[in-house]
Tab-separated table of C-alpha atoms in Angstrom:
chain	number	residue	atom	x	y	z
A	1	UNK	CA	-7.851	-9.102	36.875
A	2	UNK	CA	-11.558	-9.352	37.516
A	3	UNK	CA	-12.988	-6.060	38.733
A	4	UNK	CA	-14.943	-5.783	41.958
A	5	UNK	CA	-17.361	-3.577	40.039
A	6	UNK	CA	-18.940	-0.548	41.281
A	7	UNK	CA	-20.930	1.560	43.750
A	8	UNK	CA	-24.637	2.352	43.479
A	9	UNK	CA	-23.721	6.005	43.746
A	10	UNK	CA	-22.371	7.167	40.361
A	11	UNK	CA	-20.156	10.197	39.896
A	12	UNK	CA	-21.857	12.507	37.424
A	13	UNK	CA	-20.259	13.652	34.204
A	14	UNK	CA	-21.150	17.334	34.134
A	15	UNK	CA	-23.074	17.533	30.885
A	16	UNK	CA	-23.563	21.292	31.178
A	17	UNK	CA	-19.878	21.678	30.384
A	18	UNK	CA	-20.325	20.031	27.009
A	19	UNK	CA	-23.125	22.266	25.779
A	20	UNK	CA	-21.719	25.554	27.061
A	21	UNK	CA	-18.365	25.435	25.260
A	22	UNK	CA	-17.744	25.801	21.540
A	23	UNK	CA	-16.019	22.769	19.968
A	24	UNK	CA	-12.585	23.179	18.430
A	25	UNK	CA	-11.400	21.690	15.138
A	26	UNK	CA	-11.692	17.862	15.240
A	27	UNK	CA	-8.125	17.554	13.928
A	28	UNK	CA	-6.792	19.411	16.961
A	29	UNK	CA	-8.809	17.125	19.238
A	30	UNK	CA	-7.493	14.050	17.465
A	31	UNK	CA	-3.942	15.302	17.927
A	32	UNK	CA	-4.524	15.677	21.669
A	33	UNK	CA	-5.863	12.131	21.882
A	34	UNK	CA	-2.856	10.801	19.980
A	35	UNK	CA	-0.635	12.612	22.495
A	36	UNK	CA	-2.551	10.833	25.289
A	37	UNK	CA	-1.797	7.446	23.722
A	38	UNK	CA	1.875	8.339	23.317
A	39	UNK	CA	2.188	9.701	26.869
A	40	UNK	CA	0.507	6.600	28.321
A	41	UNK	CA	3.060	4.384	26.564
A	42	UNK	CA	6.232	6.474	26.939
A	43	UNK	CA	6.164	8.209	30.340
A	44	UNK	CA	7.131	6.859	33.777
A	45	UNK	CA	4.119	7.378	36.013
A	46	UNK	CA	1.898	6.056	38.795
A	47	UNK	CA	-1.899	6.306	39.016
A	48	UNK	CA	-4.030	5.861	42.132
A	49	UNK	CA	-7.581	5.700	40.805
A	50	UNK	CA	-11.092	4.345	41.149
A	51	UNK	CA	-13.405	2.685	38.650
A	52	UNK	CA	-17.081	3.445	39.210
A	53	UNK	CA	-20.385	2.308	37.719
A	54	UNK	CA	-23.926	1.679	38.901
A	55	UNK	CA	-22.906	-1.735	40.258
A	56	UNK	CA	-19.964	-0.914	42.480
A	57	UNK	CA	-16.545	0.624	42.949
A	58	UNK	CA	-12.964	-0.622	42.882
A	59	UNK	CA	-9.765	1.069	43.962
A	60	UNK	CA	-6.547	0.381	42.037
A	61	UNK	CA	-2.962	1.435	41.520
A	62	UNK	CA	-1.234	1.378	38.155
A	63	UNK	CA	2.504	1.897	37.648
A	64	UNK	CA	4.148	2.239	34.240
A	65	UNK	CA	7.806	2.609	33.272
A	66	UNK	CA	10.004	2.297	30.199
A	67	UNK	CA	13.351	0.626	30.920
A	68	UNK	CA	15.799	-0.034	28.085
A	69	UNK	CA	12.973	0.485	25.574
A	70	UNK	CA	10.831	-2.200	27.258
A	71	UNK	CA	7.545	-1.477	28.986
A	72	UNK	CA	7.124	-2.552	32.616
A	73	UNK	CA	3.767	-2.106	34.317
A	74	UNK	CA	1.917	-3.215	37.440
A	75	UNK	CA	-1.807	-3.124	38.148
A	76	UNK	CA	-2.788	-3.805	41.752
A	77	UNK	CA	-6.224	-4.079	43.324
A	78	UNK	CA	-6.008	-2.042	46.526
A	79	UNK	CA	-8.959	-3.467	48.482
A	80	UNK	CA	-9.979	-7.018	49.340
A	81	UNK	CA	-8.092	-10.033	48.052
A	82	UNK	CA	-4.799	-9.153	46.382
A	83	UNK	CA	-5.110	-9.304	42.611
A	84	UNK	CA	-2.168	-8.222	40.530
A	85	UNK	CA	-1.233	-8.005	36.861
A	86	UNK	CA	2.371	-7.413	35.763
A	87	UNK	CA	3.667	-6.512	32.320
A	88	UNK	CA	7.262	-7.155	31.352
A	89	UNK	CA	7.825	-6.400	27.708
A	90	UNK	CA	5.306	-8.430	25.719
A	91	UNK	CA	4.371	-10.794	28.558
A	92	UNK	CA	1.383	-10.103	30.828
A	93	UNK	CA	1.390	-12.116	34.085
A	94	UNK	CA	-1.699	-12.679	36.228
A	95	UNK	CA	-1.769	-13.381	39.963
A	96	UNK	CA	-5.188	-14.211	41.416
A	97	UNK	CA	-6.173	-15.871	44.705
A	98	UNK	CA	-6.947	-19.556	44.236
A	99	UNK	CA	-5.466	-19.722	40.742
A	100	UNK	CA	-2.064	-20.814	39.519
A	101	UNK	CA	-0.177	-17.747	38.195
A	102	UNK	CA	0.106	-17.618	34.413
A	103	UNK	CA	1.321	-15.311	31.643
A	104	UNK	CA	-0.082	-14.427	28.238
A	105	UNK	CA	1.413	-12.474	25.342
A	106	UNK	CA	0.232	-8.875	25.012
A	107	UNK	CA	1.187	-5.281	24.311
A	108	UNK	CA	-0.450	-3.733	27.372
A	109	UNK	CA	-2.555	-4.536	30.430
A	110	UNK	CA	-6.226	-4.325	29.498
A	111	UNK	CA	-7.759	-5.281	32.860
A	112	UNK	CA	-9.498	-2.427	34.730
A	113	UNK	CA	-8.028	0.254	32.437
A	114	UNK	CA	-10.250	2.011	29.859
A	115	UNK	CA	-9.413	0.636	26.399
A	116	UNK	CA	-9.620	4.162	24.981
A	117	UNK	CA	-6.196	4.846	26.560
A	118	UNK	CA	-4.548	2.472	24.068
A	119	UNK	CA	-6.650	3.250	20.972
A	120	UNK	CA	-5.123	4.163	17.611
A	121	UNK	CA	-6.866	7.487	16.977
A	122	UNK	CA	-5.298	7.941	13.558
A	123	UNK	CA	-7.360	4.942	12.399
A	124	UNK	CA	-10.516	5.962	14.281
A	125	UNK	CA	-10.807	9.389	12.662
A	126	UNK	CA	-12.958	8.208	9.749
A	127	UNK	CA	-15.700	6.816	12.021
A	128	UNK	CA	-15.537	9.012	15.135
A	129	UNK	CA	-15.703	12.737	15.815
A	130	UNK	CA	-13.164	14.091	18.305
A	131	UNK	CA	-14.460	17.311	19.850
A	132	UNK	CA	-12.642	19.633	22.232
A	133	UNK	CA	-15.126	20.876	24.833
A	134	UNK	CA	-13.142	23.182	27.063
A	135	UNK	CA	-11.106	22.923	30.239
A	136	UNK	CA	-11.829	21.669	33.730
A	137	UNK	CA	-9.954	20.713	36.904
A	138	UNK	CA	-9.380	17.099	37.994
A	139	UNK	CA	-7.077	15.838	40.804
A	140	UNK	CA	-5.919	19.449	41.308
A	141	UNK	CA	-4.735	19.631	37.688
A	142	UNK	CA	-6.058	21.667	34.771
A	143	UNK	CA	-7.326	19.420	31.984
A	144	UNK	CA	-8.428	19.627	28.365
A	145	UNK	CA	-11.856	17.993	28.030
A	146	UNK	CA	-12.677	16.063	24.841
A	147	UNK	CA	-15.559	13.984	23.529
A	148	UNK	CA	-15.274	10.899	21.328
A	149	UNK	CA	-18.516	10.210	19.449
A	150	UNK	CA	-19.275	7.684	16.704
A	151	UNK	CA	-20.533	9.388	13.580
A	152	UNK	CA	-23.302	6.859	12.918
A	153	UNK	CA	-24.580	7.040	16.516
A	154	UNK	CA	-24.543	3.256	16.968
A	155	UNK	CA	-21.944	3.044	19.748
A	156	UNK	CA	-21.238	4.480	23.158
A	157	UNK	CA	-19.209	7.668	23.533
A	158	UNK	CA	-16.378	8.834	25.780
A	159	UNK	CA	-15.528	12.027	27.598
A	160	UNK	CA	-11.807	12.318	28.386
A	161	UNK	CA	-10.017	14.736	30.717
A	162	UNK	CA	-6.327	15.149	29.732
A	163	UNK	CA	-3.736	16.789	31.971
A	164	UNK	CA	-2.619	19.867	29.996
A	165	UNK	CA	1.045	19.292	30.887
A	166	UNK	CA	1.624	15.524	30.620
A	167	UNK	CA	-1.361	14.626	28.360
A	168	UNK	CA	-2.128	11.689	30.662
A	169	UNK	CA	-5.840	10.889	31.186
A	170	UNK	CA	-7.050	11.933	34.636
A	171	UNK	CA	-10.705	11.020	34.124
A	172	UNK	CA	-12.579	9.013	31.499
A	173	UNK	CA	-16.372	8.627	31.366
A	174	UNK	CA	-18.137	6.088	29.173
A	175	UNK	CA	-21.605	7.337	28.196
A	176	UNK	CA	-24.610	5.611	26.721
A	177	UNK	CA	-26.532	7.166	23.855
A	178	UNK	CA	-28.748	9.088	26.289
A	179	UNK	CA	-25.721	10.732	27.889
A	180	UNK	CA	-25.910	8.661	31.083
A	181	UNK	CA	-22.604	7.536	32.612
A	182	UNK	CA	-22.041	3.772	32.413
A	183	UNK	CA	-18.482	3.647	33.763
A	184	UNK	CA	-16.008	6.142	35.140
A	185	UNK	CA	-12.220	6.016	35.513
A	186	UNK	CA	-11.107	8.780	37.898
A	187	UNK	CA	-7.676	9.538	39.323
A	188	UNK	CA	-7.251	10.334	42.995
A	189	UNK	CA	-3.549	11.132	42.672
A	190	UNK	CA	-0.699	10.583	40.215
A	191	UNK	CA	3.039	11.060	39.857
A	192	UNK	CA	5.280	11.401	36.817
A	193	UNK	CA	8.956	11.065	37.731
A	194	UNK	CA	12.055	8.853	37.724
A	195	UNK	CA	11.084	7.419	41.108
A	196	UNK	CA	8.432	5.265	39.446
A	197	UNK	CA	11.062	3.889	37.073
A	198	UNK	CA	13.310	3.031	40.009
A	199	UNK	CA	10.454	1.181	41.724
A	200	UNK	CA	9.789	-0.880	38.613
A	201	UNK	CA	13.390	-1.924	37.957
A	202	UNK	CA	12.972	-4.894	40.275
A	203	UNK	CA	10.659	-6.468	37.693
A	204	UNK	CA	13.574	-6.940	35.291
A	205	UNK	CA	14.794	-9.938	37.317
A	206	UNK	CA	11.505	-10.976	38.916
A	207	UNK	CA	10.544	-14.650	38.686
A	208	UNK	CA	7.354	-14.499	36.616
A	209	UNK	CA	5.311	-17.483	35.377
A	210	UNK	CA	6.116	-18.689	31.853
A	211	UNK	CA	3.978	-17.442	29.001
A	212	UNK	CA	1.289	-19.861	27.886
A	213	UNK	CA	1.230	-20.757	24.226
A	214	UNK	CA	-2.011	-19.726	22.583
A	215	UNK	CA	-2.820	-22.270	19.853
A	216	UNK	CA	-3.825	-20.907	16.490
A	217	UNK	CA	-7.234	-22.046	15.407
A	218	UNK	CA	-7.712	-23.870	12.155
A	219	UNK	CA	-8.921	-21.772	9.240
A	220	UNK	CA	-12.682	-22.180	8.884
A	221	UNK	CA	-15.304	-21.040	6.414
A	222	UNK	CA	-18.651	-20.032	7.910
A	223	UNK	CA	-21.800	-20.011	5.801
A	224	UNK	CA	-23.388	-17.015	7.481
A	225	UNK	CA	-22.643	-13.351	7.929
A	226	UNK	CA	-24.238	-10.213	9.372
A	227	UNK	CA	-26.220	-8.128	6.929
A	228	UNK	CA	-25.316	-4.987	8.876
A	229	UNK	CA	-22.594	-3.900	11.317
A	230	UNK	CA	-21.622	-0.415	12.551
A	231	UNK	CA	-19.332	1.590	10.259
A	232	UNK	CA	-15.650	0.894	10.821
A	233	UNK	CA	-16.136	-2.521	12.414
A	234	UNK	CA	-13.981	-5.190	10.794
A	235	UNK	CA	-13.683	-8.958	11.186
A	236	UNK	CA	-10.859	-9.884	13.596
A	237	UNK	CA	-11.262	-13.668	13.763
A	238	UNK	CA	-13.715	-16.512	13.270
A	239	UNK	CA	-13.820	-20.064	14.552
A	240	UNK	CA	-15.894	-23.165	15.124
A	241	UNK	CA	-15.671	-25.151	18.358
A	242	UNK	CA	-17.556	-27.611	20.542
A	243	UNK	CA	-19.099	-26.683	23.897
A	244	UNK	CA	-18.735	-29.916	25.917
A	245	UNK	CA	-20.968	-28.796	28.777
A	246	UNK	CA	-23.850	-28.117	26.382
A	247	UNK	CA	-22.972	-30.799	23.811
A	248	UNK	CA	-23.285	-28.173	21.085
A	249	UNK	CA	-21.178	-26.784	18.292
A	250	UNK	CA	-20.709	-23.019	18.219
A	251	UNK	CA	-19.596	-20.792	15.363
A	252	UNK	CA	-18.226	-17.353	16.224
A	253	UNK	CA	-17.077	-14.176	14.556
A	254	UNK	CA	-15.276	-11.373	16.419
A	255	UNK	CA	-15.448	-7.762	15.188
A	256	UNK	CA	-13.729	-4.591	16.379
A	257	UNK	CA	-13.216	-0.975	15.337
A	258	UNK	CA	-10.214	-0.507	17.629
A	259	UNK	CA	-12.299	1.079	20.389
A	260	UNK	CA	-15.264	-1.260	20.888
A	261	UNK	CA	-15.699	-4.942	19.993
A	262	UNK	CA	-18.405	-7.580	19.809
A	263	UNK	CA	-18.808	-11.261	18.929
A	264	UNK	CA	-21.559	-13.094	17.074
A	265	UNK	CA	-22.090	-16.655	18.344
A	266	UNK	CA	-24.420	-19.147	16.670
A	267	UNK	CA	-25.493	-22.476	18.178
A	268	UNK	CA	-28.346	-24.896	17.432
A	269	UNK	CA	-31.530	-23.784	19.180
A	270	UNK	CA	-33.151	-25.944	21.853
A	271	UNK	CA	-36.148	-25.736	24.214
A	272	UNK	CA	-34.384	-23.166	26.407
A	273	UNK	CA	-33.551	-20.816	23.520
A	274	UNK	CA	-35.415	-17.509	23.610
A	275	UNK	CA	-35.155	-13.918	22.457
A	276	UNK	CA	-33.813	-11.750	25.266
A	277	UNK	CA	-31.609	-8.759	26.050
A	278	UNK	CA	-29.200	-8.588	28.986
A	279	UNK	CA	-27.036	-5.578	29.768
A	280	UNK	CA	-24.387	-5.052	32.455
A	281	UNK	CA	-22.513	-1.774	32.182
A	282	UNK	CA	-20.940	-1.533	28.741
A	283	UNK	CA	-21.660	-5.174	27.866
A	284	UNK	CA	-24.808	-6.334	26.135
A	285	UNK	CA	-25.969	-9.870	25.344
A	286	UNK	CA	-28.691	-9.937	22.687
A	287	UNK	CA	-30.142	-13.342	21.807
A	288	UNK	CA	-32.600	-14.124	19.021
A	289	UNK	CA	-33.879	-17.428	17.605
A	290	UNK	CA	-34.098	-17.864	13.841
A	291	UNK	CA	-34.360	-20.930	11.603
A	292	UNK	CA	-33.608	-23.371	14.449
A	293	UNK	CA	-30.474	-21.393	15.391
A	294	UNK	CA	-29.752	-19.341	18.487
A	295	UNK	CA	-27.935	-16.128	17.548
A	296	UNK	CA	-26.167	-14.243	20.339
A	297	UNK	CA	-24.465	-10.869	19.899
A	298	UNK	CA	-22.154	-10.224	22.857
A	299	UNK	CA	-20.090	-7.094	23.299
A	300	UNK	CA	-19.604	-3.425	24.023
A	301	UNK	CA	-22.685	-2.142	22.232
A	302	UNK	CA	-25.968	-0.423	23.058
A	303	UNK	CA	-28.835	-2.942	23.146
A	304	UNK	CA	-30.532	-1.433	20.071
A	305	UNK	CA	-27.321	-1.845	18.032
A	306	UNK	CA	-26.840	-5.438	19.209
A	307	UNK	CA	-30.466	-6.223	18.287
A	308	UNK	CA	-30.056	-4.726	14.818
A	309	UNK	CA	-26.954	-6.853	14.207
A	310	UNK	CA	-28.646	-10.038	15.445
A	311	UNK	CA	-31.726	-9.435	13.296
A	312	UNK	CA	-29.573	-8.875	10.210
A	313	UNK	CA	-27.795	-12.265	10.290
A	314	UNK	CA	-28.034	-14.130	6.997
A	315	UNK	CA	-27.688	-17.786	7.949
A	316	UNK	CA	-27.098	-18.913	4.386
A	317	UNK	CA	-26.974	-22.733	4.370
A	318	UNK	CA	-26.629	-22.805	8.170
A	319	UNK	CA	-28.772	-25.553	9.717
């Protein structure tokens, strides 16, 4: 699902709350976040929520149920053209106006839901601090408020409001390194009951499009590498492919720490190649030109971090 993106008016985070409360033990905060991940995967619930940033707003509904140990979920855009994503087990089906429906393999719906909901916090503990801030009220529910901050200060941070009873996230703010809100996920209402499961049972026999096969890329060896990446980031994949529209070859490496990700793309430089920085919400595109190569770092990073990565690339024998 492609988001409508966001209103000019941004809901503020309430930074005074962070500084006025004493943080609890990080281990206790990490345990709460692990409970959020478990609740999000195991409970039967429905969210009515909005996503907000400086660029616009979108209104959505998300339903989630576990039936015979299989996950069923539905994400529906509530305004404008009907856009829908359905999960049945390990198949994610997409329905968009003007496009033929299709399915892809996956463990959860990633469109228009904060990726922090599905993060593995047991693995993130070595590179992030989890800090309990205090309590606040969201959607008429009392919530535990927690911060997620990278220890090396090179990434964005999150503030998460967890319902004290269900441990489901009722609000999630993504902050830049200056504490300004880039994106906000905020519930308007929610329900946790068997009725949601009953609504989702119809998906068991629904006629969904077949899952597309995703071809595995050939193993490649690239002669370049970054001289620096943020702590905890690991190589997920790498490939080499041709861009027919540009008549260029491109080499790529994808990195992730389980919460944020970025790609490094290298193509031959031409007359249009230039050093520039573009940023839209959480996504940054940093381009530099070096040794007749155009290096682009694209991902969920602050511009200064993306620039540092791009400047550190050792092209080796790359031509």
